[in-house]
Structure formats: C-alpha cells, structure tokens
Amino acid sequence: LSNWMEDFTLPSLPTFEKEEQQDTEETPADTIPDSKVEQPQVPAVTPPSMEKPKEEIILQVVTPAKKTAYLREEIVMDPALFEKAIEEAKNSGMDSIMFDLKDRDGWLLYPIRYKEGFDDYYTGHTIDLDAAVQQIKAAGLKPIASIYTFMDRRFQQAETYAGILYQGTESFWLDNALDAGGRSWLNPYSPLARDYICKLIDDAADVGFEEIVLREFCFPVGYSMDKMEFVYDDGQSKADCLKEADDLFRDKAKQLGMELWVEYPASDFGGDARPYGSDVLELLETHCVIDLSGMSSDEISAVLSMAKMKQPTADLAVLIDSEEQLGAVKEAEIDHYILQ
C-alpha cells in the first residue's frame, strides 16, 4: 500500500443498492437483531490511516494439525451437538476442530467490538467463542478458525468503501440478480476490507485459536463485470493485489503465533483465471488448502499431481467431503486433510 492514497479523493457518501434493502424502517442503534436480517442503516465511511505502528513479533513454534474435523454452524451453535462432535472427532483419531468465525454471507459467530454503532450489521447468532475454544482444547484438540475472506455481503453495509461498487454509481455490485441469489463482495484492494480481516485474525488469536484458514480468497465472478468499480485500485493487477493481501494476513498471523492457510478450489486449476488475475496454481506458494469437494479419486489424483508439479515445495493440505477420497489423497503423499 505504498502510494495509493496520493491525490485520491473519496467519492461522495454512498447509499445502499435498492435491491439489497429489505425494508426502509430504521433500526434503533441500541437494538441488536435476534436473527440474520439485513439492517438498512446509514452507512459509515472511514478513510484508512496512512501509517500504523509496527507490532511486536512473537516467536512461537506451532505444530500444524494434520487431521481436522470441520463442524457446520448449526452444530457449533448447539451445546449438546458441539460436545458430541468434539468427542466423536477425538475418538476417530482427529487432532483438531475447525469452524467458521465468519460465514459465506459475512455473518460473524461472535459479538465483535470493532465499529461502534455498526457492529450489529455483521453480527449474527453468536456463541461464547472463548468457551468453545477452551472446550476444544480441553479435549486435547487444536482449535482452527475458518474465515470467508472477500465473499461477504454484510461488512460493506457498515463500511461502504470496503465493498465493490457499480461503476459510476454509489450502489454495491452484485454477482447475480438479487432474486437469483446475487450477492455483493468485499473489495480486495480496499484497506478497509483488509483491516477488517486483520481484526478477525486478532480476535481469533485472543481467544486461543492456533490456526486460521482463509476461504474465498479471490475476486468475484458474475455478470456485468465490466461495470465493477474497485475503489482504491491504483492500477495494481488482481494477482499482485491478492499476493499483497496474502502477505499482509500471513504476517499478521505470524506476529500472533498462528499458522495461516489460504484455501483454493481445485475446480479452478487450469481454468477461469478471472478470480485470481492469473492461473490459481501460481498462488500455491506456501501453506495452502486445496478444496477437493465433490471430486472423484481420478480427478483428485490429477489435480494434486498438477499442483505438486507446479509448486513442488508448497506445503499443501486438502479439504474433502468424504472419507472415500482419502485413498487418492494419501497416494499423492499428502497427510494433512480437513474433513467436512
């Protein structure tokens, strides 16, 4: 983020896109919603600070997990199901538990303190995060946080310039028609979006998570892509933008003594480069998780061979959705997996 703020003038105060507003009634600032309902309130715009004090680097050796059970939100939210899932994971030989801190819509699973007066915009059903982490550790397992990175339709409702806009307008770009499930996304170029993810990493470390997996670490693809406007884009390529964000988040996690992994879908290997600005295989440089969901053994063998040929020194883990996929994973000499 060297000189991107030079000669930059913030656009006028934006308003929400009409398609995403569910109603026009204002929600009192002291009222916290009891369900995941869009809260159309006046957006806040906070220019990022130019400089930040350097944080002290914490030297700590972390042994990565190898066999991780990924728990869905409905299990984590139910104390009885959560306790049962932890016990079953331990009895089946798993060494770690992963669950989402921020889901694919952008809702947080815990009560955050970040943007006073606006935190309820992106806080959904919450749990006692510290207690959940300690419960995992008490069972002798490692707690791992999963964060949907730039796939997020909530945070920009509170911080407008964290999102991708329609060109020449003050509305959020949608990747599809609203009635077809279209969603807005965070802008990977935006320091406001990046600062938010760093805050989530901070919070994860504070309660004792030992590793973090960043998911949907990419630009969105959809129709009307020629109408996208990326505020804060100073001409940097998409690939360089993602690499810069990757370095920022990894450095942040390292300072806090955590391992950070970035997940990429195997279905994108050698395919559409638009979400990454280049072949996604070019990004598999360090700790990466390859999403193998829905793939057959033959497909798994092919994509893992492709990945190891392109990046022979990369430390790879995989996300699988059935134990039947394990055979092909082990044949590829990969012993680190996340079972969802």
Tab-separated table of C-alpha atoms in Angstrom:
chain	number	residue	atom	x	y	z
A	1	LEU	CA	0.000	0.000	0.000
A	2	SER	CA	2.819	2.389	-0.929
A	3	ASN	CA	1.307	5.487	-2.537
A	4	TRP	CA	-2.233	4.542	-3.414
A	5	MET	CA	-3.695	7.373	-1.267
A	6	GLU	CA	-1.772	10.147	-3.100
A	7	ASP	CA	-4.131	12.512	-4.941
A	8	PHE	CA	-7.103	10.252	-4.067
A	9	THR	CA	-10.428	11.866	-3.275
A	10	LEU	CA	-13.139	9.837	-1.598
A	11	PRO	CA	-16.406	9.614	-3.554
A	12	SER	CA	-19.490	11.256	-2.098
A	13	LEU	CA	-21.277	9.436	0.696
A	14	PRO	CA	-22.848	6.346	-0.867
A	15	THR	CA	-26.182	4.749	-0.257
A	16	PHE	CA	-27.115	1.070	-0.333
A	17	GLU	CA	-28.237	-0.544	-3.544
A	18	LYS	CA	-32.001	-0.670	-3.628
A	19	GLU	CA	-32.062	-4.357	-4.448
A	20	GLU	CA	-30.406	-5.372	-1.138
A	21	GLN	CA	-32.663	-3.326	1.152
A	22	GLN	CA	-35.380	-5.470	2.641
A	23	ASP	CA	-37.290	-2.579	4.228
A	24	THR	CA	-36.915	1.141	4.860
A	25	GLU	CA	-37.546	1.289	8.571
A	26	GLU	CA	-34.648	2.381	10.716
A	27	THR	CA	-33.405	0.064	13.428
A	28	PRO	CA	-32.594	1.849	16.693
A	29	ALA	CA	-28.857	1.941	17.345
A	30	ASP	CA	-29.279	0.186	20.676
A	31	THR	CA	-31.337	-2.656	19.229
A	32	ILE	CA	-29.498	-5.847	18.329
A	33	PRO	CA	-31.322	-8.132	15.851
A	34	ASP	CA	-32.165	-11.632	17.031
A	35	SER	CA	-31.954	-13.114	13.548
A	36	LYS	CA	-29.895	-12.735	10.411
A	37	VAL	CA	-31.882	-9.893	8.802
A	38	GLU	CA	-30.372	-7.121	6.694
A	39	GLN	CA	-30.260	-3.895	8.738
A	40	PRO	CA	-30.558	-0.892	6.388
A	41	GLN	CA	-28.983	1.938	8.364
A	42	VAL	CA	-26.906	4.954	7.436
A	43	PRO	CA	-23.519	3.681	6.227
A	44	ALA	CA	-20.320	4.955	7.724
A	45	VAL	CA	-17.264	5.869	5.709
A	46	THR	CA	-13.912	5.827	7.484
A	47	PRO	CA	-10.777	6.697	5.490
A	48	PRO	CA	-7.930	4.345	6.407
A	49	SER	CA	-4.960	5.662	8.315
A	50	MET	CA	-1.803	6.032	6.288
A	51	GLU	CA	0.554	4.550	8.835
A	52	LYS	CA	0.227	2.063	11.650
A	53	PRO	CA	2.634	1.288	14.452
A	54	LYS	CA	4.623	-1.871	13.923
A	55	GLU	CA	3.532	-4.712	16.152
A	56	GLU	CA	5.993	-6.756	18.154
A	57	ILE	CA	6.742	-10.104	16.535
A	58	ILE	CA	6.039	-13.060	18.792
A	59	LEU	CA	8.327	-16.007	18.222
A	60	GLN	CA	6.435	-19.211	18.750
A	61	VAL	CA	6.685	-22.659	17.218
A	62	VAL	CA	3.333	-24.080	16.120
A	63	THR	CA	2.898	-27.709	15.094
A	64	PRO	CA	0.279	-27.775	12.305
A	65	ALA	CA	-2.746	-30.002	12.679
A	66	LYS	CA	-2.965	-32.984	10.331
A	67	LYS	CA	-6.479	-34.434	10.723
A	68	THR	CA	-9.169	-31.802	11.111
A	69	ALA	CA	-12.926	-32.142	11.558
A	70	TYR	CA	-14.847	-29.212	10.057
A	71	LEU	CA	-18.065	-28.534	12.013
A	72	ARG	CA	-21.061	-26.770	10.495
A	73	GLU	CA	-22.538	-23.716	12.194
A	74	GLU	CA	-25.687	-25.490	13.381
A	75	ILE	CA	-23.520	-27.984	15.287
A	76	VAL	CA	-21.370	-25.279	16.864
A	77	MET	CA	-24.471	-23.340	17.912
A	78	ASP	CA	-25.985	-26.330	19.769
A	79	PRO	CA	-24.056	-27.116	23.001
A	80	ALA	CA	-25.100	-30.776	23.044
A	81	LEU	CA	-24.259	-31.369	19.382
A	82	PHE	CA	-20.983	-29.476	19.752
A	83	GLU	CA	-19.882	-31.582	22.717
A	84	LYS	CA	-20.849	-34.778	20.878
A	85	ALA	CA	-18.982	-33.720	17.714
A	86	ILE	CA	-15.813	-32.978	19.671
A	87	GLU	CA	-15.963	-36.379	21.356
A	88	GLU	CA	-16.572	-38.184	18.060
A	89	ALA	CA	-13.725	-36.314	16.376
A	90	LYS	CA	-11.308	-37.281	19.139
A	91	ASN	CA	-12.431	-40.919	19.159
A	92	SER	CA	-11.985	-41.160	15.379
A	93	GLY	CA	-8.372	-40.006	15.571
A	94	MET	CA	-8.799	-36.350	14.595
A	95	ASP	CA	-6.363	-33.888	16.145
A	96	SER	CA	-8.227	-30.636	15.517
A	97	ILE	CA	-11.607	-28.932	15.103
A	98	MET	CA	-12.402	-26.175	12.607
A	99	PHE	CA	-15.472	-23.965	12.379
A	100	ASP	CA	-16.405	-20.628	10.770
A	101	LEU	CA	-15.881	-17.327	12.533
A	102	LYS	CA	-17.361	-15.542	9.506
A	103	ASP	CA	-19.685	-17.402	7.169
A	104	ARG	CA	-20.165	-17.102	3.410
A	105	ASP	CA	-22.721	-14.288	3.845
A	106	GLY	CA	-20.446	-12.314	6.144
A	107	TRP	CA	-22.195	-13.000	9.447
A	108	LEU	CA	-19.930	-13.342	12.471
A	109	LEU	CA	-20.381	-16.133	15.012
A	110	TYR	CA	-19.257	-13.987	17.931
A	111	PRO	CA	-20.033	-10.479	19.287
A	112	ILE	CA	-17.305	-8.278	17.846
A	113	ARG	CA	-16.203	-4.859	19.084
A	114	TYR	CA	-14.898	-3.048	16.053
A	115	LYS	CA	-17.076	-0.262	14.641
A	116	GLU	CA	-19.156	1.306	17.388
A	117	GLY	CA	-22.807	1.632	16.451
A	118	PHE	CA	-22.485	-0.616	13.405
A	119	ASP	CA	-21.292	-3.993	14.684
A	120	ASP	CA	-24.819	-5.416	14.570
A	121	TYR	CA	-24.724	-5.009	10.769
A	122	TYR	CA	-22.498	-8.088	10.511
A	123	THR	CA	-23.053	-9.935	13.798
A	124	GLY	CA	-25.440	-12.885	13.500
A	125	HIS	CA	-26.277	-15.620	16.001
A	126	THR	CA	-23.392	-15.694	18.464
A	127	ILE	CA	-21.729	-18.105	20.860
A	128	ASP	CA	-19.260	-17.759	23.729
A	129	LEU	CA	-16.212	-18.069	21.499
A	130	ASP	CA	-13.684	-18.290	24.313
A	131	ALA	CA	-15.641	-21.108	25.974
A	132	ALA	CA	-15.926	-23.011	22.679
A	133	VAL	CA	-12.178	-22.781	22.061
A	134	GLN	CA	-11.377	-23.904	25.598
A	135	GLN	CA	-13.772	-26.828	25.224
A	136	ILE	CA	-11.866	-27.988	22.140
A	137	LYS	CA	-8.525	-27.637	23.901
A	138	ALA	CA	-9.808	-29.465	26.985
A	139	ALA	CA	-10.426	-32.462	24.716
A	140	GLY	CA	-6.786	-32.366	23.614
A	141	LEU	CA	-7.596	-30.993	20.142
A	142	LYS	CA	-6.406	-27.907	18.279
A	143	PRO	CA	-8.949	-25.150	17.523
A	144	ILE	CA	-8.869	-23.793	13.949
A	145	ALA	CA	-10.799	-20.763	12.694
A	146	SER	CA	-12.302	-20.608	9.214
A	147	ILE	CA	-12.968	-17.167	7.692
A	148	TYR	CA	-14.730	-16.450	4.401
A	149	THR	CA	-12.481	-13.626	3.283
A	150	PHE	CA	-13.814	-11.484	0.437
A	151	MET	CA	-17.130	-13.301	-0.011
A	152	ASP	CA	-19.090	-11.073	2.358
A	153	ARG	CA	-22.306	-9.133	1.850
A	154	ARG	CA	-22.513	-7.678	5.364
A	155	PHE	CA	-19.465	-5.618	6.331
A	156	GLN	CA	-19.779	-3.117	3.479
A	157	GLN	CA	-23.236	-2.244	4.815
A	158	ALA	CA	-21.324	-0.558	7.646
A	159	GLU	CA	-18.177	0.458	5.732
A	160	THR	CA	-19.227	1.317	2.187
A	161	TYR	CA	-15.822	1.635	0.541
A	162	ALA	CA	-14.869	-1.838	1.747
A	163	GLY	CA	-17.163	-3.173	-0.974
A	164	ILE	CA	-17.160	-3.387	-4.775
A	165	LEU	CA	-19.407	-0.753	-6.376
A	166	TYR	CA	-21.183	-0.401	-9.684
A	167	GLN	CA	-19.125	1.886	-11.903
A	168	GLY	CA	-20.327	5.480	-11.803
A	169	THR	CA	-22.843	4.773	-9.041
A	170	GLU	CA	-22.937	4.534	-5.284
A	171	SER	CA	-24.507	1.059	-5.208
A	172	PHE	CA	-22.899	-2.280	-4.444
A	173	TRP	CA	-22.108	-4.511	-7.404
A	174	LEU	CA	-23.926	-7.875	-7.328
A	175	ASP	CA	-22.583	-11.076	-8.847
A	176	ASN	CA	-26.072	-12.105	-9.975
A	177	ALA	CA	-29.653	-10.888	-9.909
A	178	LEU	CA	-30.822	-10.415	-6.337
A	179	ASP	CA	-33.766	-12.807	-6.800
A	180	ALA	CA	-31.307	-15.410	-8.135
A	181	GLY	CA	-29.103	-15.265	-5.044
A	182	GLY	CA	-26.831	-12.425	-6.124
A	183	ARG	CA	-24.517	-11.037	-3.504
A	184	SER	CA	-22.153	-8.136	-3.004
A	185	TRP	CA	-18.473	-8.722	-2.171
A	186	LEU	CA	-15.662	-7.078	-0.297
A	187	ASN	CA	-13.066	-5.293	-2.407
A	188	PRO	CA	-9.638	-6.998	-2.108
A	189	TYR	CA	-7.969	-3.676	-2.967
A	190	SER	CA	-9.651	-1.865	-0.086
A	191	PRO	CA	-7.568	-1.252	3.056
A	192	LEU	CA	-10.870	-1.052	4.930
A	193	ALA	CA	-11.673	-4.644	3.963
A	194	ARG	CA	-8.142	-5.795	4.755
A	195	ASP	CA	-8.146	-4.073	8.148
A	196	TYR	CA	-11.389	-5.868	8.977
A	197	ILE	CA	-9.900	-9.280	8.189
A	198	CYS	CA	-6.863	-8.383	10.320
A	199	LYS	CA	-9.253	-7.576	13.178
A	200	LEU	CA	-10.809	-11.052	12.852
A	201	ILE	CA	-7.340	-12.617	12.941
A	202	ASP	CA	-6.601	-10.597	16.077
A	203	ASP	CA	-9.799	-11.768	17.734
A	204	ALA	CA	-9.103	-15.395	16.805
A	205	ALA	CA	-5.688	-15.198	18.446
A	206	ASP	CA	-7.108	-13.525	21.563
A	207	VAL	CA	-9.386	-16.482	22.351
A	208	GLY	CA	-6.759	-19.136	21.606
A	209	PHE	CA	-7.195	-20.340	18.007
A	210	GLU	CA	-3.934	-21.856	16.808
A	211	GLU	CA	-4.526	-21.854	13.051
A	212	ILE	CA	-6.669	-19.952	10.546
A	213	VAL	CA	-7.970	-20.966	7.121
A	214	LEU	CA	-8.987	-18.137	4.769
A	215	ARG	CA	-11.641	-19.213	2.271
A	216	GLU	CA	-12.968	-17.487	-0.880
A	217	PHE	CA	-9.686	-15.628	-1.164
A	218	CYS	CA	-10.419	-14.233	-4.610
A	219	PHE	CA	-12.259	-11.675	-6.705
A	220	PRO	CA	-15.884	-12.420	-7.582
A	221	VAL	CA	-17.080	-13.582	-10.978
A	222	GLY	CA	-20.548	-12.790	-12.291
A	223	TYR	CA	-22.418	-10.848	-14.900
A	224	SER	CA	-21.841	-7.133	-15.590
A	225	MET	CA	-18.209	-7.481	-14.568
A	226	ASP	CA	-17.377	-4.589	-16.896
A	227	LYS	CA	-19.408	-2.368	-14.569
A	228	MET	CA	-17.353	-3.153	-11.473
A	229	GLU	CA	-15.604	-0.294	-9.686
A	230	PHE	CA	-12.783	-1.098	-7.268
A	231	VAL	CA	-12.237	1.940	-5.051
A	232	TYR	CA	-8.551	2.183	-4.038
A	233	ASP	CA	-7.410	0.340	-7.187
A	234	ASP	CA	-4.349	2.241	-8.409
A	235	GLY	CA	-3.693	0.007	-11.397
A	236	GLN	CA	-2.284	-2.959	-9.499
A	237	SER	CA	-3.079	-6.313	-11.100
A	238	LYS	CA	-5.524	-8.691	-9.415
A	239	ALA	CA	-2.757	-11.259	-8.935
A	240	ASP	CA	-0.465	-8.735	-7.239
A	241	CYS	CA	-3.351	-7.451	-5.134
A	242	LEU	CA	-4.077	-10.946	-3.796
A	243	LYS	CA	-0.389	-11.637	-3.170
A	244	GLU	CA	-0.112	-8.384	-1.233
A	245	ALA	CA	-3.173	-9.247	0.866
A	246	ASP	CA	-1.834	-12.775	1.363
A	247	ASP	CA	1.463	-11.398	2.709
A	248	LEU	CA	-0.374	-8.971	4.996
A	249	PHE	CA	-2.575	-11.633	6.566
A	250	ARG	CA	0.241	-14.169	6.911
A	251	ASP	CA	2.472	-11.607	8.591
A	252	LYS	CA	-0.350	-10.688	10.942
A	253	ALA	CA	-0.934	-14.307	11.918
A	254	LYS	CA	2.806	-14.920	12.360
A	255	GLN	CA	3.079	-11.961	14.728
A	256	LEU	CA	0.333	-13.546	16.812
A	257	GLY	CA	1.928	-17.007	16.819
A	258	MET	CA	-0.613	-18.646	14.498
A	259	GLU	CA	-0.352	-20.607	11.269
A	260	LEU	CA	-2.411	-19.227	8.384
A	261	TRP	CA	-3.643	-21.238	5.409
A	262	VAL	CA	-5.362	-19.989	2.247
A	263	GLU	CA	-7.883	-22.246	0.531
A	264	TYR	CA	-8.236	-22.557	-3.245
A	265	PRO	CA	-10.769	-24.744	-5.133
A	266	ALA	CA	-9.231	-27.482	-7.244
A	267	SER	CA	-12.040	-26.936	-9.753
A	268	ASP	CA	-10.316	-23.656	-10.748
A	269	PHE	CA	-6.948	-25.260	-11.540
A	270	GLY	CA	-6.079	-24.532	-15.150
A	271	GLY	CA	-9.486	-22.907	-15.599
A	272	ASP	CA	-11.017	-19.467	-15.216
A	273	ALA	CA	-8.286	-17.031	-14.171
A	274	ARG	CA	-10.594	-14.063	-13.581
A	275	PRO	CA	-10.959	-14.588	-9.801
A	276	TYR	CA	-7.175	-14.506	-9.355
A	277	GLY	CA	-5.787	-12.438	-12.220
A	278	SER	CA	-3.699	-15.433	-13.305
A	279	ASP	CA	-3.661	-19.216	-13.071
A	280	VAL	CA	-4.554	-20.037	-9.470
A	281	LEU	CA	-1.709	-22.564	-9.415
A	282	GLU	CA	0.691	-19.603	-9.353
A	283	LEU	CA	-0.645	-18.730	-5.886
A	284	LEU	CA	0.152	-22.090	-4.280
A	285	GLU	CA	3.430	-20.840	-2.837
A	286	THR	CA	3.176	-21.686	0.856
A	287	HIS	CA	0.578	-23.079	3.307
A	288	CYS	CA	-2.443	-23.732	1.063
A	289	VAL	CA	-5.596	-25.831	1.358
A	290	ILE	CA	-6.942	-27.378	-1.851
A	291	ASP	CA	-10.718	-27.839	-1.857
A	292	LEU	CA	-11.460	-31.262	-3.368
A	293	SER	CA	-15.190	-31.239	-2.626
A	294	GLY	CA	-17.230	-33.431	-4.943
A	295	MET	CA	-14.248	-34.860	-6.825
A	296	SER	CA	-13.675	-38.490	-7.748
A	297	SER	CA	-10.459	-40.354	-6.963
A	298	ASP	CA	-9.217	-39.965	-10.542
A	299	GLU	CA	-9.936	-36.224	-10.506
A	300	ILE	CA	-8.181	-35.851	-7.159
A	301	SER	CA	-5.091	-37.656	-8.435
A	302	ALA	CA	-4.983	-35.401	-11.494
A	303	VAL	CA	-5.339	-32.057	-9.678
A	304	LEU	CA	-2.908	-32.954	-6.876
A	305	SER	CA	-0.343	-34.101	-9.428
A	306	MET	CA	-0.836	-30.795	-11.240
A	307	ALA	CA	-0.403	-28.810	-8.011
A	308	LYS	CA	2.749	-30.631	-6.900
A	309	MET	CA	4.272	-30.348	-10.362
A	310	LYS	CA	3.645	-26.592	-10.468
A	311	GLN	CA	4.614	-25.913	-6.836
A	312	PRO	CA	6.831	-28.813	-5.642
A	313	THR	CA	7.872	-27.063	-2.406
A	314	ALA	CA	4.439	-25.830	-1.318
A	315	ASP	CA	3.032	-27.122	1.969
A	316	LEU	CA	-0.371	-28.474	0.937
A	317	ALA	CA	-3.454	-29.628	2.820
A	318	VAL	CA	-6.781	-30.702	1.342
A	319	LEU	CA	-10.450	-30.213	2.136
A	320	ILE	CA	-12.509	-33.339	1.457
A	321	ASP	CA	-16.176	-34.164	1.894
A	322	SER	CA	-15.931	-37.950	2.286
A	323	GLU	CA	-13.500	-40.472	3.703
A	324	GLU	CA	-13.616	-42.305	0.362
A	325	GLN	CA	-11.439	-39.518	-1.049
A	326	LEU	CA	-8.648	-40.246	1.430
A	327	GLY	CA	-7.113	-43.025	-0.650
A	328	ALA	CA	-6.296	-40.728	-3.569
A	329	VAL	CA	-5.042	-38.052	-1.152
A	330	LYS	CA	-2.637	-40.473	0.542
A	331	GLU	CA	-1.422	-41.756	-2.836
A	332	ALA	CA	-0.413	-38.172	-3.565
A	333	GLU	CA	1.618	-38.264	-0.318
A	334	ILE	CA	-0.448	-35.583	1.379
A	335	ASP	CA	-1.154	-36.349	5.035
A	336	HIS	CA	-2.896	-33.150	6.083
A	337	TYR	CA	-6.649	-33.068	5.492
A	338	ILE	CA	-9.826	-31.341	6.634
A	339	LEU	CA	-12.962	-33.497	6.594
A	340	GLN	CA	-16.237	-31.623	6.315
